[in-house]
Amino acid sequence: MNAFLETFFKPNLIAQYLPSILKGVFVTIEIALAVVISGLLLGLVLAVIRSFHIKLINVFIIVIVDMLRALPPLVIVLIVYFGLPNVGVNIPSFAVLWLVLTLVLAAFAEEIFWAGILSVPKGQWEAARSTGFGFVGTLGYIVLPQAVRLTVPPITNRTVAITKNTALGMVIGVPEILNQATSAQSFSGNATPLMMGAIAYVLLFIPVVALGRFLETRFAWRRS
Amino acid sequence: MPILSIRGLRKSFGHTEVLRGIHLAVAPQELVFIIGPSGSGKSTLLRCCNRLEEPTAGVITLDGVDLMARSTDINAMRRKIGMVFQSFNLYPHMTALGNVTLALRKVVGKSRRDADAAGMAALERVGLSAKAKSYPGELSGGQQQRVAIARALALEPTVMLFDEPTSALDPELVGSVLAVMRELKSAGMTMLVVSHEMRFARDAADRVIFMDHGLIVEEGAPAQIFGAPREPRAKAFIAELTR
């Protein structure tokens, strides 16, 4: 029991590394927020573009989206961070992480929003069109509000899954939680900082999961 | 002078020709009732009238405006053609009033105040002003269909199309919807109704049309069509209905 506490919850190490872990928490929050906003927006925009059924554009979207969904995000992070400088493109590590995770989240979000758009019954389109709405008005006022509500649960799950990948920042030197924790661990030779990092992740993401559950019930409406 | 005129209307889905040359002229304030076996093209005919279904050939004019012309703004014309669907198709994320006023605000461009006033008047007309704040999921099928009628009515259409408006309703709820349709008829609305409600057709229709295999096979006054149909196919169909 004592050995367990010594390994994972050593008090003096907690005190020593709390500031750097907290710094990591803020970096993680920053990247996560930026990724969630830009990723979901881009995903929604792509799904809307796809609903115009322009064949060439849609093929392009589908290919890119499928590639982004198939590749492990770590692979993309490494290729962008270590590969692009060789062709003269230098992007700061923070931006690389944001960009890659945004694209990955957008890819998954596009598929989910698109499925949401498709799941709105044809009759909704017809009712809207029959009252004089054009395609864009129908999409904006009738279809998207329903599609987005339908997709709250899968979008929340996916968003949490992708934002957790901010931990990949460790391998390219973004000073987020895991990076702070692992460097503290190697300095101290003790797993306590890693445990602190784990707790920080839990504290950070539990509210997000809870928010998702709240939105799920808040946006549910009784189906006719 | 007909308000709605259909000439040589054809519609194919792939290789199947569903409408094979329909001619129909509807006079102002007339209620035309369309019957026929399933697959005869009744619903497709109705849906071509506002181009929810794109006709393959033919001319449709409403109030003298050619609906098929490239220069015609079909979205603007659709406001003049109210449509009521078998499955109501109310917007589930909006209240009854929200459903009725959405197009008034976002298509016609009325202020929320004006739209709400017009919307409440339309709901009043279908007897549901008390349910203005209810969501579709909280309403019975009959009430939902009346809200759908109010939604079409609020745009002050020239003609209204009813595509089997009572087919999805429990029998005890049919009466309330038919009562609203009777009121519309007596107020002078021009109506095209696809339905199996023969009693309603007998008392309210000016003309009954029997369709089969994409053609109008027989038409006439309700008493004649239901009492003494001439065409064998119409005879068989009506015998089956009144059995």
XYZ file of C-alpha atoms in Angstrom:
467
model
C 0.000 0.000 0.000
C 2.780 2.314 0.953
C 4.738 1.371 -2.165
C 1.661 2.129 -4.231
C 1.308 5.594 -2.720
C 5.059 6.183 -3.117
C 4.840 5.265 -6.795
C 1.698 7.126 -7.835
C 0.858 9.736 -5.202
C 4.121 10.947 -3.674
C 3.155 14.161 -1.854
C 6.321 16.193 -2.380
C 6.319 15.379 -6.111
C 2.675 16.403 -6.383
C 3.565 19.748 -4.872
C 6.645 20.106 -7.045
C 5.058 19.320 -10.374
C 1.562 20.690 -9.879
C 2.434 24.019 -11.532
C 3.800 22.429 -14.706
C 0.885 19.987 -14.932
C -1.494 22.937 -14.557
C 0.369 24.734 -17.317
C -0.182 21.621 -19.409
C -3.870 21.650 -18.540
C -4.238 25.149 -19.936
C -2.385 24.271 -23.113
C -4.585 21.195 -23.528
C -7.729 23.269 -22.964
C -6.573 25.823 -25.516
C -5.884 23.250 -28.209
C -8.979 21.224 -27.385
C -11.285 24.238 -27.608
C -9.690 25.403 -30.846
C -9.971 21.891 -32.312
C -13.599 21.427 -31.253
C -14.709 24.756 -32.698
C -12.824 24.584 -35.976
C -13.293 20.828 -36.423
C -17.061 20.821 -35.900
C -17.540 23.939 -38.018
C -15.468 22.557 -40.864
C -17.290 19.221 -40.608
C -20.673 20.938 -40.787
C -19.585 23.063 -43.733
C -18.347 19.975 -45.582
C -21.620 18.125 -44.890
C -23.604 21.101 -46.196
C -21.442 21.314 -49.310
C -21.948 17.598 -49.826
C -25.732 17.997 -49.674
C -25.599 20.071 -52.873
C -24.787 16.800 -54.663
C -22.085 18.180 -56.939
C -20.439 14.974 -58.018
C -16.828 16.082 -58.476
C -16.732 17.996 -55.189
C -18.368 15.123 -53.345
C -15.878 12.576 -54.643
C -13.111 14.878 -53.443
C -14.709 15.264 -49.989
C -15.309 11.537 -49.621
C -11.743 10.604 -50.576
C -10.168 13.131 -48.200
C -12.559 12.294 -45.370
C -12.004 8.560 -45.726
C -8.247 9.015 -45.723
C -8.361 11.155 -42.607
C -10.570 8.616 -40.896
C -8.372 5.701 -41.895
C -5.022 7.176 -40.842
C -3.985 7.127 -37.199
C -3.760 10.803 -36.151
C -0.225 10.171 -34.831
C 0.942 9.293 -38.337
C -0.451 12.519 -39.758
C 1.039 14.563 -36.909
C 4.494 13.073 -37.551
C 4.316 13.468 -41.320
C 3.233 17.101 -41.075
C 5.662 18.033 -38.324
C 8.752 16.190 -39.510
C 8.015 15.960 -43.224
C 6.868 19.420 -44.241
C 10.023 21.263 -43.067
C 11.915 19.289 -45.728
C 9.943 21.104 -48.401
C 10.426 24.413 -46.665
C 7.137 24.571 -44.793
C 7.709 25.163 -41.093
C 4.622 25.089 -38.912
C 4.938 25.501 -35.144
C 4.158 22.338 -33.192
C 1.080 23.872 -31.547
C -0.353 24.745 -34.960
C 0.477 21.318 -36.373
C -1.434 19.622 -33.581
C -4.389 21.987 -33.976
C -4.455 21.597 -37.752
C -4.224 17.808 -37.783
C -6.817 17.263 -35.069
C -9.126 19.815 -36.694
C -8.950 17.937 -39.986
C -9.497 14.567 -38.321
C -12.443 15.815 -36.262
C -13.881 17.546 -39.327
C -13.664 14.296 -41.270
C -15.591 12.336 -38.648
C -18.013 15.188 -37.998
C -18.748 15.533 -41.720
C -19.758 11.865 -41.895
C -21.938 12.176 -38.794
C -23.637 15.421 -39.904
C -24.124 13.977 -43.376
C -25.781 10.893 -41.902
C -27.936 13.274 -39.842
C -28.976 15.217 -42.946
C -29.842 11.976 -44.735
C -31.889 10.736 -41.804
C -34.284 13.699 -41.947
C -37.332 12.254 -43.741
C -37.984 13.242 -47.339
C -41.393 14.552 -46.289
C -39.714 17.358 -44.349
C -38.010 18.559 -47.515
C -41.258 18.291 -49.448
C -43.282 20.153 -46.841
C -40.746 22.963 -46.788
C -40.446 23.165 -50.573
C -44.245 23.183 -50.912
C -44.413 26.324 -48.761
C -41.959 28.143 -51.008
C -38.610 27.462 -49.360
C -35.719 26.984 -51.760
C -33.018 24.378 -51.251
C -30.858 26.531 -48.992
C -33.766 27.742 -46.860
C -35.043 24.203 -46.442
C -31.606 23.016 -45.403
C -31.031 25.914 -43.020
C -34.389 26.227 -41.315
C -35.852 22.739 -41.455
C -33.280 20.041 -42.163
C -30.102 21.141 -40.362
C -31.798 21.966 -37.035
C -33.186 18.439 -37.005
C -30.004 16.808 -38.317
C -27.807 18.512 -35.732
C -30.087 17.433 -32.886
C -30.055 13.854 -34.103
C -26.278 13.859 -34.170
C -25.558 15.243 -30.698
C -24.725 11.844 -29.113
C -22.339 10.544 -31.815
C -20.785 13.987 -32.248
C -20.100 14.241 -28.522
C -18.475 10.822 -28.441
C -16.338 11.567 -31.441
C -15.378 15.016 -30.188
C -14.204 13.610 -26.859
C -12.262 10.866 -28.650
C -10.484 13.309 -30.952
C -9.736 15.989 -28.375
C -8.122 13.347 -26.179
C -5.597 13.065 -28.998
C -4.186 16.396 -27.874
C -1.904 14.024 -25.932
C -0.157 13.385 -29.248
C 1.347 16.842 -28.775
C 3.884 15.084 -26.573
C 5.769 13.604 -29.519
C 6.259 16.964 -31.217
C 6.944 18.967 -28.085
C 3.656 20.753 -27.480
C 3.713 21.498 -23.724
C 0.322 19.934 -23.010
C -0.609 17.699 -20.061
C 1.053 14.479 -21.147
C 4.211 16.246 -22.265
C 4.542 17.973 -18.886
C 3.786 14.714 -17.104
C 6.286 12.575 -18.993
C 9.132 15.051 -18.666
C 8.387 15.371 -14.946
C 8.324 11.596 -14.744
C 11.749 11.268 -16.357
C 13.244 13.942 -14.086
C 11.813 12.447 -10.928
C 11.965 8.776 -11.861
C 8.500 8.382 -10.358
C 5.074 7.792 -11.877
C 3.323 10.370 -9.708
C 3.331 13.082 -12.424
C 1.778 10.623 -14.874
C -0.979 9.901 -12.397
C -1.484 13.629 -11.956
C -1.778 13.920 -15.723
C -4.344 11.119 -15.799
C -6.390 12.828 -13.094
C -6.173 16.091 -15.010
C -7.568 14.383 -18.115
C -10.437 12.877 -16.142
C -11.281 16.224 -14.513
C -11.121 17.879 -17.913
C -13.218 15.445 -19.917
C -15.839 14.265 -17.420
C -17.660 17.635 -17.696
C -17.578 17.372 -21.491
C -19.147 13.927 -21.369
C -21.746 15.189 -18.909
C -22.474 18.170 -21.147
C -23.030 15.784 -24.036
C -25.532 13.818 -21.994
C -27.311 17.028 -21.007
C -27.513 18.235 -24.614
C -28.835 14.846 -25.640
C -31.863 15.155 -23.360
C -32.212 18.902 -23.850
C -32.451 18.602 -27.623
C -34.609 15.506 -27.737
C -38.155 16.105 -28.899
C -41.016 13.735 -28.878
C -41.213 11.945 -32.188
C -44.583 11.926 -33.810
C -61.714 30.324 -67.269
C -60.016 27.572 -65.207
C -57.744 28.602 -62.362
C -55.643 25.457 -62.723
C -55.135 23.917 -66.099
C -53.239 20.745 -66.906
C -52.657 19.725 -70.497
C -50.871 16.676 -71.855
C -49.175 15.920 -68.545
C -46.809 12.978 -68.657
C -44.490 11.630 -66.024
C -42.113 8.706 -66.212
C -40.003 7.142 -63.488
C -37.270 5.415 -65.430
C -39.025 3.280 -68.017
C -42.352 3.298 -66.206
C -44.804 5.879 -67.449
C -46.970 6.808 -64.470
C -48.927 9.621 -66.086
C -49.748 9.126 -69.748
C -51.309 12.367 -70.884
C -53.556 14.019 -68.326
C -55.914 16.833 -69.261
C -57.669 18.573 -66.424
C -59.144 22.037 -65.969
C -60.161 23.100 -62.484
C -62.555 26.024 -62.124
C -62.202 28.567 -59.318
C -63.814 27.307 -56.093
C -64.213 23.853 -57.531
C -63.493 20.758 -55.462
C -62.170 18.002 -57.691
C -61.995 14.599 -56.070
C -59.579 12.057 -57.531
C -60.050 8.332 -57.049
C -58.474 5.275 -58.571
C -56.663 2.083 -57.715
C -53.259 2.279 -56.090
C -50.584 2.905 -58.690
C -52.999 4.723 -60.974
C -50.981 7.935 -60.722
C -53.286 10.026 -58.472
C -50.591 11.146 -56.059
C -48.103 11.740 -58.848
C -50.647 13.938 -60.604
C -51.077 15.994 -57.445
C -47.346 16.225 -56.857
C -46.765 17.402 -60.417
C -49.130 20.316 -59.792
C -46.491 22.058 -57.661
C -43.560 20.306 -59.293
C -42.547 18.342 -56.239
C -42.459 15.772 -58.979
C -40.954 17.131 -62.187
C -43.288 16.380 -65.110
C -41.718 14.696 -68.117
C -43.953 16.584 -70.529
C -47.024 18.781 -70.541
C -48.250 22.209 -69.557
C -49.537 23.292 -66.158
C -50.831 26.788 -65.621
C -52.041 28.347 -62.393
C -53.959 31.578 -62.652
C -52.519 32.013 -66.144
C -48.897 31.477 -65.077
C -47.056 28.661 -66.817
C -45.557 26.596 -63.995
C -43.207 24.807 -66.363
C -41.665 27.923 -67.874
C -38.022 28.582 -67.112
C -38.836 32.179 -66.303
C -41.350 31.173 -63.634
C -40.130 31.330 -60.055
C -41.482 27.984 -58.879
C -40.749 28.772 -55.226
C -42.966 31.855 -55.449
C -45.702 29.866 -57.208
C -45.586 27.086 -54.612
C -46.777 29.572 -52.006
C -49.992 29.804 -53.998
C -50.390 26.033 -54.048
C -51.049 24.704 -50.572
C -50.165 21.081 -50.117
C -51.335 18.674 -47.435
C -49.586 15.327 -47.148
C -50.727 11.915 -46.006
C -48.011 11.862 -43.320
C -48.571 15.507 -42.185
C -44.838 16.298 -42.391
C -44.941 18.830 -39.598
C -41.556 20.099 -38.448
C -41.000 18.171 -35.191
C -38.625 20.744 -33.725
C -41.164 23.575 -33.864
C -44.441 24.316 -32.119
C -47.706 24.305 -34.038
C -47.481 28.084 -34.380
C -43.833 27.801 -35.396
C -44.813 25.366 -38.135
C -47.521 27.673 -39.427
C -45.453 30.858 -39.325
C -42.045 29.663 -40.550
C -42.693 30.267 -44.240
C -44.552 33.505 -43.467
C -41.448 34.839 -41.758
C -38.622 33.317 -43.777
C -40.168 33.116 -47.244
C -42.758 35.892 -47.315
C -40.678 38.090 -45.029
C -43.343 39.088 -42.512
C -42.295 40.321 -39.096
C -42.697 37.871 -36.254
C -45.668 39.892 -34.970
C -47.535 39.870 -38.279
C -46.664 36.243 -38.908
C -47.876 35.228 -35.451
C -51.154 37.075 -36.004
C -51.694 35.388 -39.378
C -50.580 32.060 -37.931
C -52.991 32.291 -35.017
C -55.815 33.154 -37.416
C -54.993 30.057 -39.482
C -54.862 27.867 -36.372
C -58.151 29.384 -35.219
C -59.680 28.392 -38.524
C -58.756 24.747 -38.037
C -59.896 24.917 -34.410
C -56.459 24.614 -32.834
C -55.522 28.050 -31.545
C -55.380 26.502 -28.057
C -52.615 24.176 -29.253
C -50.405 26.907 -30.719
C -47.589 26.197 -28.277
C -47.758 22.404 -28.566
C -45.147 20.430 -30.434
C -46.286 17.964 -33.128
C -45.324 15.039 -30.906
C -47.845 16.243 -28.338
C -50.735 16.339 -30.814
C -52.997 13.596 -32.115
C -52.816 12.657 -35.773
C -55.978 14.588 -36.553
C -54.648 17.663 -34.806
C -51.317 17.359 -36.617
C -53.067 17.179 -39.949
C -55.140 20.255 -39.102
C -51.953 22.128 -38.180
C -50.536 21.047 -41.548
C -53.654 22.445 -43.231
C -53.210 25.685 -41.272
C -49.567 25.836 -42.400
C -50.650 25.706 -46.027
C -53.611 27.999 -45.412
C -51.530 30.722 -43.750
C -49.855 31.459 -47.080
C -53.280 32.279 -48.556
C -53.022 29.820 -51.426
C -55.036 30.004 -54.635
C -55.530 26.264 -54.716
C -54.973 23.475 -52.233
C -53.809 19.939 -52.928
C -54.722 17.157 -50.500
C -52.777 13.930 -50.918
C -54.715 11.269 -48.982
C -55.064 13.610 -45.994
C -56.936 11.136 -43.798
C -55.306 7.846 -44.792
C -52.848 7.850 -41.904
C -55.484 8.706 -39.283
C -57.341 6.529 -36.843
C -61.000 6.361 -37.925
C -62.269 8.490 -35.024
C -59.921 11.338 -35.999
C -60.902 11.510 -39.664
C -64.039 13.560 -39.024
C -62.221 16.588 -37.592
C -59.993 16.851 -40.665
C -62.885 16.425 -43.080
C -64.826 19.099 -41.175
C -61.990 21.547 -41.780
C -61.924 20.607 -45.460
C -65.683 21.141 -45.706
C -65.278 24.565 -44.149
C -62.587 25.418 -46.704
C -64.841 24.268 -49.503
C -67.737 26.381 -48.306
C -65.409 29.374 -48.000
C -64.635 29.021 -51.696
C -61.224 27.364 -51.735
C -60.264 25.584 -54.932
C -59.278 22.062 -53.966
C -57.811 18.938 -55.523
C -58.309 15.966 -53.241
C -56.898 12.470 -53.574
C -58.720 10.363 -51.007
C -60.797 7.303 -50.302
C -63.390 9.166 -48.227
C -66.360 8.470 -50.462
C -68.930 10.007 -48.137
C -66.985 13.241 -48.142
C -66.767 13.089 -51.930
C -70.514 12.627 -52.219
C -71.367 15.712 -50.157
C -68.501 18.049 -50.919
C -67.065 17.298 -54.355
C -68.177 19.156 -57.462
C -66.574 16.591 -59.701
C -65.075 13.143 -59.273
C -62.276 11.875 -61.466
C -61.480 8.210 -61.830
C -57.910 7.441 -62.826
C -56.368 4.198 -63.934
C -52.926 3.424 -65.375
C -51.971 7.067 -65.658
C -55.057 8.263 -67.461
C -58.338 9.887 -66.499
C -60.761 7.142 -67.418
C -64.015 8.718 -66.344
C -65.195 11.912 -64.739
C -68.478 13.369 -63.664
C -70.656 14.516 -60.801
C -70.271 12.448 -57.615
C -73.779 11.009 -57.921
C -73.097 9.815 -61.430
C -69.631 8.354 -60.767
C -70.629 6.603 -57.586
C -74.172 5.734 -58.664
C -73.813 4.804 -62.300
C -70.219 4.579 -63.508
C -69.975 3.820 -67.221
C -66.448 2.493 -67.542
C -66.047 -1.163 -66.502
C -62.840 -0.374 -64.585
C -64.533 2.448 -62.678
C -67.514 0.198 -62.048
C -65.316 -2.548 -60.606
C -63.342 -0.098 -58.468
C -66.398 1.596 -57.024
C -68.132 -1.735 -56.410
C -65.052 -2.762 -54.439
C -65.054 0.492 -52.433
C -68.726 0.454 -51.517
C -68.763 -3.218 -50.700
